[in-house]
mmCIF file of C-alpha atoms in Angstrom:
data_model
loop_
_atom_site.group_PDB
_atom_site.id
_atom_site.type_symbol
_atom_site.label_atom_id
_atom_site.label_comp_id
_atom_site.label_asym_id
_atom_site.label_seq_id
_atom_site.Cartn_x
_atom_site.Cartn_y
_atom_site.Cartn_z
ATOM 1 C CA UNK A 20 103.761 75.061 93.060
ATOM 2 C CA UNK A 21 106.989 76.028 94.127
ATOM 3 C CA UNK A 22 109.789 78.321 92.713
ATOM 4 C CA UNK A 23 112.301 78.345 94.798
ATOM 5 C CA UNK A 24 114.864 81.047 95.413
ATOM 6 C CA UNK A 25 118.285 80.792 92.964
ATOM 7 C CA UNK A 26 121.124 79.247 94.322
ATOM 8 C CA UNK A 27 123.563 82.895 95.199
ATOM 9 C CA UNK A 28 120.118 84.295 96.642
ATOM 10 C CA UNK A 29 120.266 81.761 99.621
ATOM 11 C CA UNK A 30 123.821 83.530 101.260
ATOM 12 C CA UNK A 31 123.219 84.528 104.740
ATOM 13 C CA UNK A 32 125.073 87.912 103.242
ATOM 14 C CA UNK A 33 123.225 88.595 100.398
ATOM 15 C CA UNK A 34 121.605 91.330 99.044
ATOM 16 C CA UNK A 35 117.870 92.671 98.235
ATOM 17 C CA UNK A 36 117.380 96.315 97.060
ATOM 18 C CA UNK A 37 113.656 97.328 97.527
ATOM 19 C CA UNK A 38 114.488 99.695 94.924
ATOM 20 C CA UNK A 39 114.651 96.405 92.073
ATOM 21 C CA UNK A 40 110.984 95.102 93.862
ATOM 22 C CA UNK A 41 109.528 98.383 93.132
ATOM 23 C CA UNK A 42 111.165 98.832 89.532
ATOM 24 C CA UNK A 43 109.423 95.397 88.978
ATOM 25 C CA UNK A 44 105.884 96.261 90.799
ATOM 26 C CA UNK A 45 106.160 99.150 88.629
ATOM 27 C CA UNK A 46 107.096 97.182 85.659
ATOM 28 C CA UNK A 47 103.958 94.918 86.106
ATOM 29 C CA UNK A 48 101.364 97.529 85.880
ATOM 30 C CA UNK A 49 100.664 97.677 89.372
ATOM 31 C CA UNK A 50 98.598 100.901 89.905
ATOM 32 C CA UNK A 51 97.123 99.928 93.498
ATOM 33 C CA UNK A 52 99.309 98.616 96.580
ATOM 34 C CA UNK A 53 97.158 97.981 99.193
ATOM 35 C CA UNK A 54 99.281 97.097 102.580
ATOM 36 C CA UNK A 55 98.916 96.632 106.270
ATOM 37 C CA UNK A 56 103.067 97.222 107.469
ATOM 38 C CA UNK A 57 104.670 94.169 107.470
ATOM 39 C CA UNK A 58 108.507 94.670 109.620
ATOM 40 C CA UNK A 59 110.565 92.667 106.775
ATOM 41 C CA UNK A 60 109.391 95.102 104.066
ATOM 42 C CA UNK A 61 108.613 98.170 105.688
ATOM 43 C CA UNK A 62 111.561 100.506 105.509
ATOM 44 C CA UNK A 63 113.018 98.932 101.873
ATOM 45 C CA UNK A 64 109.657 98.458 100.100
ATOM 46 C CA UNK A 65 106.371 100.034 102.154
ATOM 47 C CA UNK A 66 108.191 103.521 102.993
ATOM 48 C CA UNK A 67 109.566 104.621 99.413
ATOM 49 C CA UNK A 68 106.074 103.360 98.118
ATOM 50 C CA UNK A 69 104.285 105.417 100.756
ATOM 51 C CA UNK A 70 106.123 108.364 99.540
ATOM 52 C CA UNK A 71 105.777 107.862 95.761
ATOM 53 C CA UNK A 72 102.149 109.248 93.812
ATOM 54 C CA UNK A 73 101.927 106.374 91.857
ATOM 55 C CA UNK A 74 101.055 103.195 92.717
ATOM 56 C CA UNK A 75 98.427 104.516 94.969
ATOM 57 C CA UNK A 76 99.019 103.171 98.103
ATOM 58 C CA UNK A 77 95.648 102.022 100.482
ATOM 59 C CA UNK A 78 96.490 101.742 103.927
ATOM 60 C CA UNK A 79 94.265 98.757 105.604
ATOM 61 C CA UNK A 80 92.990 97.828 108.882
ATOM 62 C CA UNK A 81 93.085 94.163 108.477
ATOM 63 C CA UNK A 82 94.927 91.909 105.673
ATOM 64 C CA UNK A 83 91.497 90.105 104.618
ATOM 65 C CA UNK A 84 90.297 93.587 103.337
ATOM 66 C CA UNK A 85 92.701 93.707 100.944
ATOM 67 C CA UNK A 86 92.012 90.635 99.534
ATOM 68 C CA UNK A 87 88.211 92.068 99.043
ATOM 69 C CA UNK A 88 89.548 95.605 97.528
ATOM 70 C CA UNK A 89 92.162 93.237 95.172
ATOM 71 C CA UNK A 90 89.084 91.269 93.878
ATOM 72 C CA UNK A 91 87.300 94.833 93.437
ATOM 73 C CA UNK A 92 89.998 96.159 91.423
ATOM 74 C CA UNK A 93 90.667 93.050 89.249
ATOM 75 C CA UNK A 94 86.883 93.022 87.945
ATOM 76 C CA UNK A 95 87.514 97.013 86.722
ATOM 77 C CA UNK A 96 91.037 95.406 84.929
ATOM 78 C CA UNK A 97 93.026 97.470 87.173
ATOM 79 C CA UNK A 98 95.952 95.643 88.977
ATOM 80 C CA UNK A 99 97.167 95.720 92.504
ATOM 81 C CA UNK A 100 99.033 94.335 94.763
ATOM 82 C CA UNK A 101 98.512 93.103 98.218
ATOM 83 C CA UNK A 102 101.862 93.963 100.463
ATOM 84 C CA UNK A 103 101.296 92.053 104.070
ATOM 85 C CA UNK A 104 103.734 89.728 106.413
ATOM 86 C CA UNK A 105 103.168 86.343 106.634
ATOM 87 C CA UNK A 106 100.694 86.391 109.743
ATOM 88 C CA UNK A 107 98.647 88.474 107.908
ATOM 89 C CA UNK A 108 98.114 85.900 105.187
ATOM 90 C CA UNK A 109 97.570 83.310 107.769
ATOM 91 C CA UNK A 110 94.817 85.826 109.079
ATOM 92 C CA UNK A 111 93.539 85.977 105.838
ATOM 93 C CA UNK A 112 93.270 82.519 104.733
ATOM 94 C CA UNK A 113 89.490 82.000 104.585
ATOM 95 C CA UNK A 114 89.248 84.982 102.341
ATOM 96 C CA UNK A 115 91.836 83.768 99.592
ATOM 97 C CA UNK A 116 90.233 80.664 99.984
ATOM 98 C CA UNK A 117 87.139 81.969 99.014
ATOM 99 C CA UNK A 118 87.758 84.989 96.922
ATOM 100 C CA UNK A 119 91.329 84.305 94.708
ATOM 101 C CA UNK A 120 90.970 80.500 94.940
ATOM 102 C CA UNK A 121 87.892 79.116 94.648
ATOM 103 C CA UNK A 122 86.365 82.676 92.570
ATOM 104 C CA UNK A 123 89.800 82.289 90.040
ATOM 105 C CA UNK A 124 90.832 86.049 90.868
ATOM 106 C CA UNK A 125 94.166 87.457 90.235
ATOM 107 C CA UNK A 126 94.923 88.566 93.573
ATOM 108 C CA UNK A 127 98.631 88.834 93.825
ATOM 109 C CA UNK A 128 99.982 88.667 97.352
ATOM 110 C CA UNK A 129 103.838 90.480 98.231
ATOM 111 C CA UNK A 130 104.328 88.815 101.977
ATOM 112 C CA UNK A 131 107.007 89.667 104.230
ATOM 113 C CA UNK A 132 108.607 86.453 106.433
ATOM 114 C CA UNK A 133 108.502 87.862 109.526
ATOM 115 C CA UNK A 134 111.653 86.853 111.617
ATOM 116 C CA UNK A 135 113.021 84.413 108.518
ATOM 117 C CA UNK A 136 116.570 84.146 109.057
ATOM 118 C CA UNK A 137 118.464 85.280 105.841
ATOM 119 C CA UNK A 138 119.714 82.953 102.918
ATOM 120 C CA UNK A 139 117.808 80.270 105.208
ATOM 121 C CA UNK A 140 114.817 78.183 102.882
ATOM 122 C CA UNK A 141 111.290 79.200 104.673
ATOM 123 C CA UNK A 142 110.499 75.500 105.062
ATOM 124 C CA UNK A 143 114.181 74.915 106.890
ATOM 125 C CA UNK A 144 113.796 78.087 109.327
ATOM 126 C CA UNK A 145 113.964 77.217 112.675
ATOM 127 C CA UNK A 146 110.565 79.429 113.315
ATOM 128 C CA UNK A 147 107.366 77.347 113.277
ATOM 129 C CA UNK A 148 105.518 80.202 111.574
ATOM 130 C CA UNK A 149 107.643 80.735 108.538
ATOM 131 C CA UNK A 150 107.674 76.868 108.413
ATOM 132 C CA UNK A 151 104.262 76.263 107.837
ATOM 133 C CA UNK A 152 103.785 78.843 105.029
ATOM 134 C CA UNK A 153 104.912 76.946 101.944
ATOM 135 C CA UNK A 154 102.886 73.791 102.993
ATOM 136 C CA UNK A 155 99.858 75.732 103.276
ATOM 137 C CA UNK A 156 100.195 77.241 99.961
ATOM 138 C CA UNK A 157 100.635 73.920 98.622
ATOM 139 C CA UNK A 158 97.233 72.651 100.334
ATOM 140 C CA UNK A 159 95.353 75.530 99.185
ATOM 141 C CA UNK A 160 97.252 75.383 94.919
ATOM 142 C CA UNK A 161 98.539 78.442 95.242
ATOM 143 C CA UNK A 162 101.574 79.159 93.518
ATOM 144 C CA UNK A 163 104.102 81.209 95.321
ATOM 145 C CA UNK A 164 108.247 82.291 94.784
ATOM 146 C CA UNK A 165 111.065 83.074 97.101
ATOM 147 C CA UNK A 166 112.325 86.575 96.643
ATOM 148 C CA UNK A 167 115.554 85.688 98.861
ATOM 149 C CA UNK A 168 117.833 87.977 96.771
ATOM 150 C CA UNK A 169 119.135 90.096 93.949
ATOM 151 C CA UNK A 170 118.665 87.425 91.717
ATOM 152 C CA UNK A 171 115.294 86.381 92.481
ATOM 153 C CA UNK A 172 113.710 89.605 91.585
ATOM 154 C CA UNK A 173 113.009 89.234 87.874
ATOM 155 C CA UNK A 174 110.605 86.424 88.989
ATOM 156 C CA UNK A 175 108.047 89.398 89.851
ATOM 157 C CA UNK A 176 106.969 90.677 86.888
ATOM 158 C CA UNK A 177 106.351 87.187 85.108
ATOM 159 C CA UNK A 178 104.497 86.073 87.990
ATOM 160 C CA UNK A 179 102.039 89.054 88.282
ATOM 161 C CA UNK A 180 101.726 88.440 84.977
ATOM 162 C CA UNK A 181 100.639 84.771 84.939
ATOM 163 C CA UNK A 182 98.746 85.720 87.545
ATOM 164 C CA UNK A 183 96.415 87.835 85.653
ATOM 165 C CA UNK A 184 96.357 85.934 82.242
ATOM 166 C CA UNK A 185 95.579 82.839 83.882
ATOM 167 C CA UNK A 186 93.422 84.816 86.787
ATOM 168 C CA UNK A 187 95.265 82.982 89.451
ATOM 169 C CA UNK A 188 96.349 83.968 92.865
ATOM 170 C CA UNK A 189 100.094 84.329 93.865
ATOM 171 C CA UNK A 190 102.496 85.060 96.506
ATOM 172 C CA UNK A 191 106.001 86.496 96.478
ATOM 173 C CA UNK A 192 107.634 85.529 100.027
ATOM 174 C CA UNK A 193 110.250 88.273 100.747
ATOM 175 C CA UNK A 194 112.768 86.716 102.386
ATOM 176 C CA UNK A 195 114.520 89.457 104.247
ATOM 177 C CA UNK A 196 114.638 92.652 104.572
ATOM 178 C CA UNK A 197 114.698 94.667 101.437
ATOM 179 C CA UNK A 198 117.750 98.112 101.605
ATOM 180 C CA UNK B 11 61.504 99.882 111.775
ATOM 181 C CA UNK B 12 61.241 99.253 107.926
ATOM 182 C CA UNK B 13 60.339 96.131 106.289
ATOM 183 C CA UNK B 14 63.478 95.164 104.534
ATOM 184 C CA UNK B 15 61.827 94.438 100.920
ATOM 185 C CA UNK B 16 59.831 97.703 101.365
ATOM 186 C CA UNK B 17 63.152 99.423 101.746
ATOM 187 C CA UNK B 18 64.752 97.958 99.419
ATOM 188 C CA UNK B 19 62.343 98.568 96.430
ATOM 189 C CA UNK B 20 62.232 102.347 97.246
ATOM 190 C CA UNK B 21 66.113 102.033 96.720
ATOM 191 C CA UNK B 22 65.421 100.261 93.558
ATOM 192 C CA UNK B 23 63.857 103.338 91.978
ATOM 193 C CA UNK B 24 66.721 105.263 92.153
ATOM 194 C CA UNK B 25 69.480 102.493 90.910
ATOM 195 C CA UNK B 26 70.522 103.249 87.428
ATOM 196 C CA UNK B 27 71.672 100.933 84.260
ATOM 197 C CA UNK B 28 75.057 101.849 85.383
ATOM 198 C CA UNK B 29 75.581 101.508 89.065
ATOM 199 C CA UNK B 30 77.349 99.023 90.383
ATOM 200 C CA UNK B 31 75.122 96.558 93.786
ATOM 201 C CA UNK B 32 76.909 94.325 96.297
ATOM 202 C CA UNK B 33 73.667 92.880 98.249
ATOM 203 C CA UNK B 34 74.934 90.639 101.272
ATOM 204 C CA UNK B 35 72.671 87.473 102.210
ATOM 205 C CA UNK B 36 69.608 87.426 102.878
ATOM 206 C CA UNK B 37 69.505 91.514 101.371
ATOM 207 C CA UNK B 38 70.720 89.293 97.979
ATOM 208 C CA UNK B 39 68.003 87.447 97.864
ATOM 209 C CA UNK B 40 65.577 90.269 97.918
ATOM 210 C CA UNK B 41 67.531 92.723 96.135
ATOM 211 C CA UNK B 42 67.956 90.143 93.022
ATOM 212 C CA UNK B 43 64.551 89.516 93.233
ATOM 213 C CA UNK B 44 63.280 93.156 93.239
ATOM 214 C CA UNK B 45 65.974 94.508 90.797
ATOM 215 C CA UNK B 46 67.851 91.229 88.755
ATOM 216 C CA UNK B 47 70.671 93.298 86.727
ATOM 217 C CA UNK B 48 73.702 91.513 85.429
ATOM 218 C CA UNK B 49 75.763 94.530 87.753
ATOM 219 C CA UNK B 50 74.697 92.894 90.877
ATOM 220 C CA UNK B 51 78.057 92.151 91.970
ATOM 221 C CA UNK B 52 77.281 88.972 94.666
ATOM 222 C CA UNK B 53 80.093 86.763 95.106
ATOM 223 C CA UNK B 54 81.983 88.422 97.804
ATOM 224 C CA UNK B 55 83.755 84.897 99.113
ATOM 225 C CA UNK B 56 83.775 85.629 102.929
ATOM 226 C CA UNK B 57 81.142 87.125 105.177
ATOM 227 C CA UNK B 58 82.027 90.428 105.931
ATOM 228 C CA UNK B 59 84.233 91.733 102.806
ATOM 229 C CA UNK B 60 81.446 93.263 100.884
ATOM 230 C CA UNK B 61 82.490 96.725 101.798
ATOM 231 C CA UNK B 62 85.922 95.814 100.833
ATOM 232 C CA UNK B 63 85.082 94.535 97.153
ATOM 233 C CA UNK B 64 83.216 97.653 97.345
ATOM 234 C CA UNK B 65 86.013 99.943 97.227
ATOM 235 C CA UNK B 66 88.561 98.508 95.032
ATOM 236 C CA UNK B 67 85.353 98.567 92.294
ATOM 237 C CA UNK B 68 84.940 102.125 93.443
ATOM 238 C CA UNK B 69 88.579 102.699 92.854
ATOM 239 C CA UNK B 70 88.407 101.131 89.984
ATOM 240 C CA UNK B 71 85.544 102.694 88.196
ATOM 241 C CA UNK B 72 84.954 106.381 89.392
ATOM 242 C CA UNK B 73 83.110 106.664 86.996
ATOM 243 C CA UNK B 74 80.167 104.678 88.463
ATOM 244 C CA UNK B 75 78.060 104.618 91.594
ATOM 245 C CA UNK B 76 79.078 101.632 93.684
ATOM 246 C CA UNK B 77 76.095 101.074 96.540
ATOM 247 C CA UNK B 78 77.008 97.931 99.159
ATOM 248 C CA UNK B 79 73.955 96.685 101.224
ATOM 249 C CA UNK B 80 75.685 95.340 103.612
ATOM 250 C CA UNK B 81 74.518 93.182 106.644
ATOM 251 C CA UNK B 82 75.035 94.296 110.265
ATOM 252 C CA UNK B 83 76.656 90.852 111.471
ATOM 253 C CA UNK B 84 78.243 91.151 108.365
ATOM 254 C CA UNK B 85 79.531 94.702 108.718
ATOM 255 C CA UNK B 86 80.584 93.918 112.586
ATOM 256 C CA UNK B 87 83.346 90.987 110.795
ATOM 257 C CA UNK B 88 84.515 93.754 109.069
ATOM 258 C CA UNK B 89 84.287 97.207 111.296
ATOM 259 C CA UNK B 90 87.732 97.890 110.234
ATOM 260 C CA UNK B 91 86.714 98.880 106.386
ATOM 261 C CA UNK B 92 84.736 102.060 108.015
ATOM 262 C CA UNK B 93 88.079 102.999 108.452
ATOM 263 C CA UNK B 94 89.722 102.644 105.500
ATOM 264 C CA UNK B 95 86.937 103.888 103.319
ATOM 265 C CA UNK B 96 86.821 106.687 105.314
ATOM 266 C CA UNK B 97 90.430 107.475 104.395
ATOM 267 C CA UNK B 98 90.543 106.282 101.358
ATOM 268 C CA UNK B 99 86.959 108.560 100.448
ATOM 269 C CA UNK B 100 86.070 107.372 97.336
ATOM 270 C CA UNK B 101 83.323 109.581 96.210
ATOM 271 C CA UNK B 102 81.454 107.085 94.082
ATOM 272 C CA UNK B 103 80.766 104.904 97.540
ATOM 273 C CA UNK B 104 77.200 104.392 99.356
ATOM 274 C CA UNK B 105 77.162 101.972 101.878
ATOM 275 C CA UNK B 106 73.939 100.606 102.986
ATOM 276 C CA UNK B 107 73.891 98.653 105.815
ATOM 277 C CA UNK B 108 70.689 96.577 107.113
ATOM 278 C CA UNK B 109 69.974 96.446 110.212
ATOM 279 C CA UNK B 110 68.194 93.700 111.786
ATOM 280 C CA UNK B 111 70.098 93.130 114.920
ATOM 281 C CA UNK B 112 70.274 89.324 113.664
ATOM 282 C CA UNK B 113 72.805 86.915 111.557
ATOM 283 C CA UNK B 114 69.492 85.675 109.614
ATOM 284 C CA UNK B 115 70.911 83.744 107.193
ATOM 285 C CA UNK B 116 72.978 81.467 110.352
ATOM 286 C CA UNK B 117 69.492 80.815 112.050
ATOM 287 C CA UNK B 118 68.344 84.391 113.528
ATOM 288 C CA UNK B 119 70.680 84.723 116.504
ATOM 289 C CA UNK B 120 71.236 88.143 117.413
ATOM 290 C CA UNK B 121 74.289 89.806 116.786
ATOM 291 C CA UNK B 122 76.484 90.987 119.763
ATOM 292 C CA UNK B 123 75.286 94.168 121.368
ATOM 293 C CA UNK B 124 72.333 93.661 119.306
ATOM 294 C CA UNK B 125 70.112 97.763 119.904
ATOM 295 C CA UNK B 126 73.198 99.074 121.107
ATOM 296 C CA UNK B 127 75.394 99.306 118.607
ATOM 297 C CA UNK B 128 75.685 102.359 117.026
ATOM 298 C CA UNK B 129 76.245 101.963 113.179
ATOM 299 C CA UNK B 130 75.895 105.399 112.097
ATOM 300 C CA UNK B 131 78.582 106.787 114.761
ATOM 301 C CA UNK B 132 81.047 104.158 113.344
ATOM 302 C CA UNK B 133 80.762 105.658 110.082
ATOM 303 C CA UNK B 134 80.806 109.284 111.388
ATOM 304 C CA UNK B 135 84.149 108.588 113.246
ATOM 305 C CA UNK B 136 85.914 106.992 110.381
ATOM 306 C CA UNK B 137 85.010 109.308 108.206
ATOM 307 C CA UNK B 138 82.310 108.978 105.940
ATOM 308 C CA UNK B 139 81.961 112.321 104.159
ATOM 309 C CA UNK B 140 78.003 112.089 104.918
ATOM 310 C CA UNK B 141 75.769 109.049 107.736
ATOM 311 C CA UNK B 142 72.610 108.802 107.552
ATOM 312 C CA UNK B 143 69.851 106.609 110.075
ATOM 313 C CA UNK B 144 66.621 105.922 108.305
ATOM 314 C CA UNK B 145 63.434 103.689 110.446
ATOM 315 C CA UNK B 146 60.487 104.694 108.462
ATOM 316 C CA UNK B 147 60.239 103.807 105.042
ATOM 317 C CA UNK B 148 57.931 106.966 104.100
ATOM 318 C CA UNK B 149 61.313 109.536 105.218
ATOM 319 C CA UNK B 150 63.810 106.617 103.255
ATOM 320 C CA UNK B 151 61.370 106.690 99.515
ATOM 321 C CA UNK B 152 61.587 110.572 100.125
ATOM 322 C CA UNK B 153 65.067 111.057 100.751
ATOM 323 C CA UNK B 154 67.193 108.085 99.075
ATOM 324 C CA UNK B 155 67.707 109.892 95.944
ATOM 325 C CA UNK B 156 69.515 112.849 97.310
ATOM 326 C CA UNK B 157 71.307 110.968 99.172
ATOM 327 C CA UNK B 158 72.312 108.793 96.295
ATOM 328 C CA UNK B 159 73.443 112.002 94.554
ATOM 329 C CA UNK B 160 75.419 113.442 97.620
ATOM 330 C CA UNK B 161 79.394 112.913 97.114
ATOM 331 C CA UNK B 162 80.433 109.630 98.823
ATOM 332 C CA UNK B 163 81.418 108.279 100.691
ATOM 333 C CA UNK B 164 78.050 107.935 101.706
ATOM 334 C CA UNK B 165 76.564 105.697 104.787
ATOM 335 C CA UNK B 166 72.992 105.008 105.731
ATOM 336 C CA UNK B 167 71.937 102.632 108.662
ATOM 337 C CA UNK B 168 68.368 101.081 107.588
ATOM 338 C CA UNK B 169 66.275 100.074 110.545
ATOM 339 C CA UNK B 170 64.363 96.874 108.900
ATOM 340 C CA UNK B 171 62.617 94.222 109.666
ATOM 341 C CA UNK B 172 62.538 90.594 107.643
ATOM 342 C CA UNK B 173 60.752 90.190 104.590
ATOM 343 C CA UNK B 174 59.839 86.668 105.838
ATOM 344 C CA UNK B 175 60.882 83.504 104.578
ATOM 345 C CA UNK B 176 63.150 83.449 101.698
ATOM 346 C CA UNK B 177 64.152 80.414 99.247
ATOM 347 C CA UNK B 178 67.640 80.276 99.545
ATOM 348 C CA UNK B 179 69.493 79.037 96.371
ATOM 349 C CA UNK B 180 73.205 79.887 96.952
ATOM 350 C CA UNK B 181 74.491 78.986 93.125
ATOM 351 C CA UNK B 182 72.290 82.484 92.514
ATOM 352 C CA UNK B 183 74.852 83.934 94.357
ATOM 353 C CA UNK B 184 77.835 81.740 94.433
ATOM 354 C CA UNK B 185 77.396 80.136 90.840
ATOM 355 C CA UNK B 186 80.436 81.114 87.846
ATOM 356 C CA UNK B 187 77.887 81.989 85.870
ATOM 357 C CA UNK B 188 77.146 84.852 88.048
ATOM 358 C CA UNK B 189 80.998 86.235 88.259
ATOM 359 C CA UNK B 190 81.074 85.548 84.320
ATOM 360 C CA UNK B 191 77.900 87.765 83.389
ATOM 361 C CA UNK B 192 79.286 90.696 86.086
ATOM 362 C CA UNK B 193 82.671 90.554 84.125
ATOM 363 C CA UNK B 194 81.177 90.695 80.918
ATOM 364 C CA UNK B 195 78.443 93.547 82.117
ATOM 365 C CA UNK B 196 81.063 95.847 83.504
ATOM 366 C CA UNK B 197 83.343 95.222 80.606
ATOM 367 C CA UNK B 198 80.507 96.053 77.920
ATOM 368 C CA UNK B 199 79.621 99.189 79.536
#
């Protein structure tokens, strides 16, 4: 299920511009982010969004919400996406288990790595809970991409996309810290 | 205390062609039984996210009512989308939540702080525009269409009792067919 982040994306001293995620968000149709702050993508991605009118930005109590608003909005054919970190997903598993996986809905998940050392693979970090993410996604047949770098970020909009034609869940891991 | 299939046909009167129902459990299988309608949204996936799947149709489609009857154990596994209804404020939002002090569909045991929780002050604080607390089923026939055409977000605790034994057949609720004909319902109107 894998896509794995390209090859100059994996330098310790690369680069990420939140600016080039939201161009792409934006680019997808995304009219809804719906978010509980995640630290990786909260200055480069969650602040400018905050601070923009459009997408509309719903601030949530708890990540599993968000997978129930997601569904919501998918049924009206009105995208979103679901910003979190990593141990909200993990708090959320039993609802995309039951809502985007077994139900078939396009809920598209943006999750932060929380402490994932730079140009490191999440599966190779020396932290036990970035290490388990990918292997979980795997057991549950969710399809997920690295967003590591610059280079990595034109894998958004095609995957939202998929997403929705084939009404699929998937996650973008954000691999550090967005400028 | 209201019977809950008493309640729930009163509500029934006033539930347009167009509006949008999330029934939770047991509530489900009465409601689909007292009011079958191909915009009985019922596969909500995990206990508690009702509410939630609530909104993002409400943000969806302003256009239409949206009206959850929720559960209370279901509502307590989920205390934190008070809160971001309340902000949020969709207009088009009525949350009904039955109260029966009970997870009935897990065997009857009794929720925690089961006649001391107060529902209706967890709405007021998060900021439902209007809360409502309803007991007898006489006030709830006579006042459940105003409140249905107040601006939401809209919350009303129902008092209820069980309507007795129900026949539970999940793939009513659960089944693809069910998803399919909501899709194709909301899509066509």
């Amino acid at each position: 299920m894998q896509q794995g982040a390209s090859v100059d994306s994996r330098k310790p001293d690369g680069y990420l511009h939140g600016s080039s995620i939201i161009a792409e968000i934006k680019a997808s149709q995304i009219e809804f982010v719906v978010s509980v702050p995640d630290i990786t993508t909260s200055e480069g991605l969650l602040r400018p969004l905050a601070q923009a009118t459009a997408p509309r930005l719903i601030r949530i109590c708890k990540e599993d919400e968000g997978v129930g608003i997601c569904a919501g909005l998918a049924y009206t054919g009105r995208r979103s996406l679901l910003l979190i970190q990593q141990t909200g997903l993990l708090d959320s598993i039993n609802a995309v288990r039951g809502v985007a996986v077994e139900y078939a809905l396009p809920i598209c998940m943006m999750v932060g790595l929380l402490e994932k050392e730079p140009g490191v693979p999440p599966m190779q970090s020396k932290r036990y809970g970035v290490r388990i993410v990918e292997p979980i996604l795997d057991a549950m047949g969710i399809a997920y991409h690295e967003i590591e770098g610059e280079a990595d970020v034109p894998k958004i909009r095609p995957a939202i996309d998929n997403a929705y034609a084939q009404s699929r869940p998937v996650v973008l891991l954000i691999g550090r810290k967005p400028s | 205390m209201m019977k809950r299939d008493e309640c729930l046909k009163a509500l029934a009167r006033h539930v347009t062609d167009a509006d949008i129902v999330l029934p939770v459990y047991s509530t489900a299988f009465d409601w689909i039984d007292i009011r079958p309608h191909p915009l009985n949204y019922l596969s909500h996936g995990a206990m508690g996210l009702a509410s939630s799947h609530a909104l993002g149709l409400a943000l969806g489609r302003p256009d239409r009512r949206v009206i959850v009857l929720d559960g209370d154990g279901s509502l307590l596994m989920n205390l934190g989308s008070l809160v971001t209804i309340g902000a949020a404020a969709p207009p088009n939002l009525y949350h009904f939540v039955c109260e029966n002090g009970t997870y009935e569909a897990n065997g009857g045991h009794p929720i925690p702080g089961r006649g001391r929780v107060d529902f209706a002050g967890f709405a007021r604080s998060a900021g439902y525009r209007a809360v409502h607390e309803f007991s007898d089923v006489r006030i709830f026939e006579q006042q459940v269409g105003a409140l249905l055409a107040e601006p939401g977000p809209v919350f009303a605790d129902l008092k209820i009792t069980s309507s007795g034994p129900q026949e539970r057949d999940y793939s009513r609720i659960h089944g693809p067919h069910v998803r399919q004909a909501f899709r194709d319902a909301l899509a066509a109107r």
